């Protein structure tokens, strides 16, 4: 049996806030444009930090994008001649974004997904674990820990006491931290214990 080799695959770019996910997404998409491939970029309508019609990094690198309410809207808006689809802030979509990415890849489209792998409490974020599982290629970026200067893998919520998982914000609300400087807000794990367990003494 011969299968026509299609370029369709899924790449995931993950990491904490400020780790350069959007920068890397924009870099890859701009290279595709240089190769004269049609690109389209989507993000959840929820992420309105800078603008509703661009994806923008904290460094102001940006590309036009379409804000969609639901992941399935992406399918409706992808044009027939599009070769590369970028999705930023994928953690804010529901699990259906996994099927959408798979469908696009089976159509021969290169799908580049960027998103937070963990929420501010250090827990896997939304559909990201599943996207990581089905992706052909995974890039995990780190930021710089604002406490110790080491590689930061986690996002610290620096103000407010809300335990609400999704509070959209940037520098005024969040900073990057390493595992040891990260202080997740305490929450019950259902067994009467504070989560996470205390750090082992060193
Ligand atoms: P992400 O999409 O992962 O949140 P961005 O691509 O928007 O990240 O921004 C990355 C940029 O953020 C870096 O190039 C740097 O200029 C800036 N930045 C601000 N704080 C930090 C930090 N703590 N660690 C690394 N980069 C930071
Ligand atoms: Mg980003
Ligand atoms: Zn640190």
GROMACS .gro file of C-alpha atoms and ligand atoms in nm:
model
  231
    1UNK     CA    1   0.000   0.000   0.000
    2UNK     CA    2   0.133   0.344  -0.091
    3UNK     CA    3   0.028   0.652   0.097
    4UNK     CA    4   0.064   0.994  -0.051
    5UNK     CA    5   0.299   1.181   0.179
    6UNK     CA    6   0.125   1.491   0.307
    7UNK     CA    7   0.294   1.770   0.501
    8UNK     CA    8   0.019   1.765   0.763
    9UNK     CA    9   0.141   1.749   1.120
   10UNK     CA   10   0.100   1.915   1.458
   11UNK     CA   11   0.370   2.116   1.635
   12UNK     CA   12   0.316   2.235   1.992
   13UNK     CA   13   0.506   2.523   2.151
   14UNK     CA   14   0.450   2.527   2.527
   15UNK     CA   15   0.600   2.680   2.842
   16UNK     CA   16   0.520   2.939   3.108
   17UNK     CA   17   0.416   3.297   3.049
   18UNK     CA   18   0.699   3.509   2.903
   19UNK     CA   19   0.880   3.197   2.776
   20UNK     CA   20   0.855   3.323   2.418
   21UNK     CA   21   0.577   3.100   2.284
   22UNK     CA   22   0.415   3.374   2.078
   23UNK     CA   23   0.755   3.496   1.961
   24UNK     CA   24   0.841   3.144   1.842
   25UNK     CA   25   0.497   3.099   1.681
   26UNK     CA   26   0.536   3.429   1.493
   27UNK     CA   27   0.891   3.335   1.390
   28UNK     CA   28   0.778   3.004   1.240
   29UNK     CA   29   0.479   3.162   1.067
   30UNK     CA   30   0.689   3.442   0.916
   31UNK     CA   31   0.927   3.182   0.775
   32UNK     CA   32   0.633   3.004   0.614
   33UNK     CA   33   0.531   3.333   0.456
   34UNK     CA   34   0.884   3.373   0.321
   35UNK     CA   35   0.834   3.030   0.161
   36UNK     CA   36   0.516   3.176   0.002
   37UNK     CA   37   0.284   2.949   0.197
   38UNK     CA   38  -0.052   3.090   0.295
   39UNK     CA   39  -0.085   3.114   0.671
   40UNK     CA   40  -0.381   3.182   0.897
   41UNK     CA   41  -0.364   3.257   1.268
   42UNK     CA   42  -0.634   3.206   1.528
   43UNK     CA   43  -0.671   3.278   1.896
   44UNK     CA   44  -0.954   3.252   2.147
   45UNK     CA   45  -1.171   3.563   2.168
   46UNK     CA   46  -1.110   3.555   2.545
   47UNK     CA   47  -0.750   3.674   2.505
   48UNK     CA   48  -0.803   4.045   2.447
   49UNK     CA   49  -0.487   4.166   2.618
   50UNK     CA   50  -0.341   4.363   2.331
   51UNK     CA   51  -0.583   4.350   2.043
   52UNK     CA   52  -0.850   4.127   1.904
   53UNK     CA   53  -0.704   4.110   1.555
   54UNK     CA   54  -0.338   4.028   1.619
   55UNK     CA   55  -0.131   3.776   1.806
   56UNK     CA   56   0.134   3.975   1.987
   57UNK     CA   57   0.428   3.875   2.203
   58UNK     CA   58   0.535   4.064   2.515
   59UNK     CA   59   0.809   4.195   2.290
   60UNK     CA   60   0.555   4.342   2.048
   61UNK     CA   61   0.629   4.102   1.765
   62UNK     CA   62   0.294   4.056   1.596
   63UNK     CA   63   0.091   3.902   1.316
   64UNK     CA   64  -0.272   3.953   1.214
   65UNK     CA   65  -0.500   3.690   1.362
   66UNK     CA   66  -0.866   3.606   1.387
   67UNK     CA   67  -1.028   3.582   1.729
   68UNK     CA   68  -1.276   3.294   1.752
   69UNK     CA   69  -1.527   3.210   2.025
   70UNK     CA   70  -1.508   2.832   1.983
   71UNK     CA   71  -1.239   2.600   1.847
   72UNK     CA   72  -1.478   2.468   1.585
   73UNK     CA   73  -1.499   2.818   1.431
   74UNK     CA   74  -1.139   2.761   1.318
   75UNK     CA   75  -1.256   2.491   1.075
   76UNK     CA   76  -1.510   2.729   0.921
   77UNK     CA   77  -1.254   3.000   0.859
   78UNK     CA   78  -0.962   2.798   0.721
   79UNK     CA   79  -0.933   2.864   0.349
   80UNK     CA   80  -0.876   2.586   0.095
   81UNK     CA   81  -0.535   2.715  -0.006
   82UNK     CA   82  -0.403   2.761   0.349
   83UNK     CA   83  -0.090   2.559   0.417
   84UNK     CA   84  -0.008   2.659   0.774
   85UNK     CA   85  -0.248   2.726   1.063
   86UNK     CA   86  -0.121   2.892   1.382
   87UNK     CA   87  -0.322   2.877   1.703
   88UNK     CA   88  -0.209   3.092   1.998
   89UNK     CA   89  -0.325   3.068   2.362
   90UNK     CA   90  -0.466   2.721   2.290
   91UNK     CA   91  -0.507   2.652   2.663
   92UNK     CA   92  -0.818   2.870   2.661
   93UNK     CA   93  -1.003   2.648   2.412
   94UNK     CA   94  -1.193   2.337   2.518
   95UNK     CA   95  -1.085   1.983   2.430
   96UNK     CA   96  -1.249   2.005   2.087
   97UNK     CA   97  -0.942   2.199   1.972
   98UNK     CA   98  -0.758   1.864   1.973
   99UNK     CA   99  -0.992   1.718   1.710
  100UNK     CA  100  -0.979   2.037   1.508
  101UNK     CA  101  -0.598   2.028   1.501
  102UNK     CA  102  -0.606   1.661   1.404
  103UNK     CA  103  -0.857   1.724   1.123
  104UNK     CA  104  -0.644   2.004   0.982
  105UNK     CA  105  -0.331   1.788   0.997
  106UNK     CA  106  -0.507   1.503   0.815
  107UNK     CA  107  -0.597   1.756   0.544
  108UNK     CA  108  -0.225   1.814   0.494
  109UNK     CA  109  -0.200   2.138   0.688
  110UNK     CA  110   0.093   2.220   0.917
  111UNK     CA  111  -0.067   2.311   1.249
  112UNK     CA  112   0.143   2.512   1.496
  113UNK     CA  113  -0.018   2.539   1.838
  114UNK     CA  114   0.117   2.760   2.118
  115UNK     CA  115  -0.014   2.758   2.473
  116UNK     CA  116   0.053   2.746   2.846
  117UNK     CA  117   0.124   2.391   2.957
  118UNK     CA  118   0.043   2.477   3.322
  119UNK     CA  119  -0.194   2.718   3.493
  120UNK     CA  120  -0.084   2.950   3.776
  121UNK     CA  121  -0.124   2.664   4.023
  122UNK     CA  122   0.112   2.442   3.827
  123UNK     CA  123  -0.162   2.215   3.696
  124UNK     CA  124  -0.192   2.098   3.333
  125UNK     CA  125  -0.394   2.361   3.147
  126UNK     CA  126  -0.710   2.275   2.950
  127UNK     CA  127  -0.653   2.082   2.626
  128UNK     CA  128  -0.273   2.124   2.630
  129UNK     CA  129  -0.187   1.777   2.770
  130UNK     CA  130  -0.387   1.616   2.490
  131UNK     CA  131  -0.238   1.839   2.224
  132UNK     CA  132   0.110   1.750   2.351
  133UNK     CA  133   0.021   1.382   2.328
  134UNK     CA  134  -0.095   1.387   1.966
  135UNK     CA  135   0.165   1.632   1.833
  136UNK     CA  136   0.446   1.518   1.604
  137UNK     CA  137   0.680   1.777   1.751
  138UNK     CA  138   0.690   1.948   2.090
  139UNK     CA  139   0.894   2.250   2.197
  140UNK     CA  140   0.898   2.338   2.566
  141UNK     CA  141   1.036   2.686   2.627
  142UNK     CA  142   1.142   2.840   2.957
  143UNK     CA  143   1.140   3.201   3.074
  144UNK     CA  144   1.370   3.364   3.330
  145UNK     CA  145   1.269   3.321   3.696
  146UNK     CA  146   1.200   3.666   3.839
  147UNK     CA  147   1.320   3.556   4.184
  148UNK     CA  148   1.642   3.361   4.124
  149UNK     CA  149   1.724   3.419   3.757
  150UNK     CA  150   1.714   3.047   3.678
  151UNK     CA  151   1.507   2.887   3.402
  152UNK     CA  152   1.138   2.944   3.474
  153UNK     CA  153   0.885   2.676   3.392
  154UNK     CA  154   0.592   2.814   3.589
  155UNK     CA  155   0.367   3.117   3.602
  156UNK     CA  156   0.317   3.303   3.931
  157UNK     CA  157   0.004   3.507   3.986
  158UNK     CA  158   0.143   3.808   4.170
  159UNK     CA  159  -0.169   3.994   4.271
  160UNK     CA  160  -0.522   3.918   4.374
  161UNK     CA  161  -0.649   3.628   4.578
  162UNK     CA  162  -0.879   3.479   4.316
  163UNK     CA  163  -0.841   3.105   4.261
  164UNK     CA  164  -1.032   3.141   3.935
  165UNK     CA  165  -0.826   2.954   3.677
  166UNK     CA  166  -0.861   3.204   3.397
  167UNK     CA  167  -0.779   3.566   3.467
  168UNK     CA  168  -0.637   3.720   3.153
  169UNK     CA  169  -0.348   3.955   3.216
  170UNK     CA  170   0.022   4.016   3.158
  171UNK     CA  171   0.305   4.175   3.358
  172UNK     CA  172   0.076   4.344   3.612
  173UNK     CA  173  -0.070   4.008   3.716
  174UNK     CA  174   0.183   3.735   3.642
  175UNK     CA  175   0.554   3.662   3.649
  176UNK     CA  176   0.768   3.368   3.546
  177UNK     CA  177   0.917   3.149   3.821
  178UNK     CA  178   1.114   2.825   3.849
  179UNK     CA  179   0.977   2.521   4.032
  180UNK     CA  180   1.136   2.622   4.362
  181UNK     CA  181   1.040   2.990   4.360
  182UNK     CA  182   0.684   2.921   4.241
  183UNK     CA  183   0.423   2.952   4.513
  184UNK     CA  184   0.092   2.808   4.401
  185UNK     CA  185  -0.197   2.936   4.606
  186UNK     CA  186  -0.306   2.677   4.855
  187UNK     CA  187  -0.614   2.479   4.770
  188UNK     CA  188  -0.784   2.173   4.907
  189UNK     CA  189  -0.714   1.857   4.712
  190UNK     CA  190  -1.037   1.694   4.828
  191UNK     CA  191  -0.865   1.486   5.093
  192UNK     CA  192  -0.833   1.765   5.344
  193UNK     CA  193  -0.473   1.835   5.253
  194UNK     CA  194  -0.330   2.156   5.122
  195UNK     CA  195  -0.214   2.116   4.766
  196UNK     CA  196   0.066   2.088   4.665
  197UNK     CA  197   0.254   1.894   4.929
  198UNK     CA  198   0.521   2.093   5.114
  199UNK     CA  199   0.861   2.102   4.951
  200UNK     CA  200   1.116   1.853   5.081
  201UNK     CA  201   1.381   2.012   5.300
  202UNK     CA  202   1.717   2.055   5.126
  203LIG     P1  203   0.473   3.402   2.580
  203LIG     O1  204   0.389   3.401   2.454
  203LIG     O2  205   0.535   3.270   2.609
  203LIG     O3  206   0.400   3.458   2.699
  203LIG     P2  207   0.612   3.616   2.449
  203LIG     O4  208   0.659   3.560   2.319
  203LIG     O5  209   0.488   3.698   2.445
  203LIG     O6  210   0.596   3.498   2.556
  203LIG     O7  211   0.723   3.709   2.515
  203LIG     C1  212   0.856   3.670   2.530
  203LIG     C2  213   0.933   3.797   2.567
  203LIG     O8  214   0.894   3.840   2.695
  203LIG     C3  215   1.081   3.778   2.578
  203LIG     O9  216   1.149   3.787   2.455
  203LIG     C4  217   1.122   3.896   2.669
  203LIG    O10  218   1.142   4.013   2.592
  203LIG     C5  219   0.997   3.922   2.751
  203LIG     N1  220   1.007   3.884   2.892
  203LIG     C6  221   0.948   3.950   2.994
  203LIG     N2  222   0.969   3.887   3.112
  203LIG     C7  223   1.043   3.777   3.085
  203LIG     C8  224   1.094   3.669   3.166
  203LIG     N3  225   1.074   3.663   3.297
  203LIG     N4  226   1.165   3.572   3.103
  203LIG     C9  227   1.186   3.578   2.972
  203LIG     N5  228   1.139   3.676   2.890
  203LIG    C10  229   1.068   3.776   2.946
  204LIG    MG1  230   0.191   3.441   2.414
  205LIG    ZN1  231   1.364   3.062   4.082
   0.00000   0.00000   0.00000
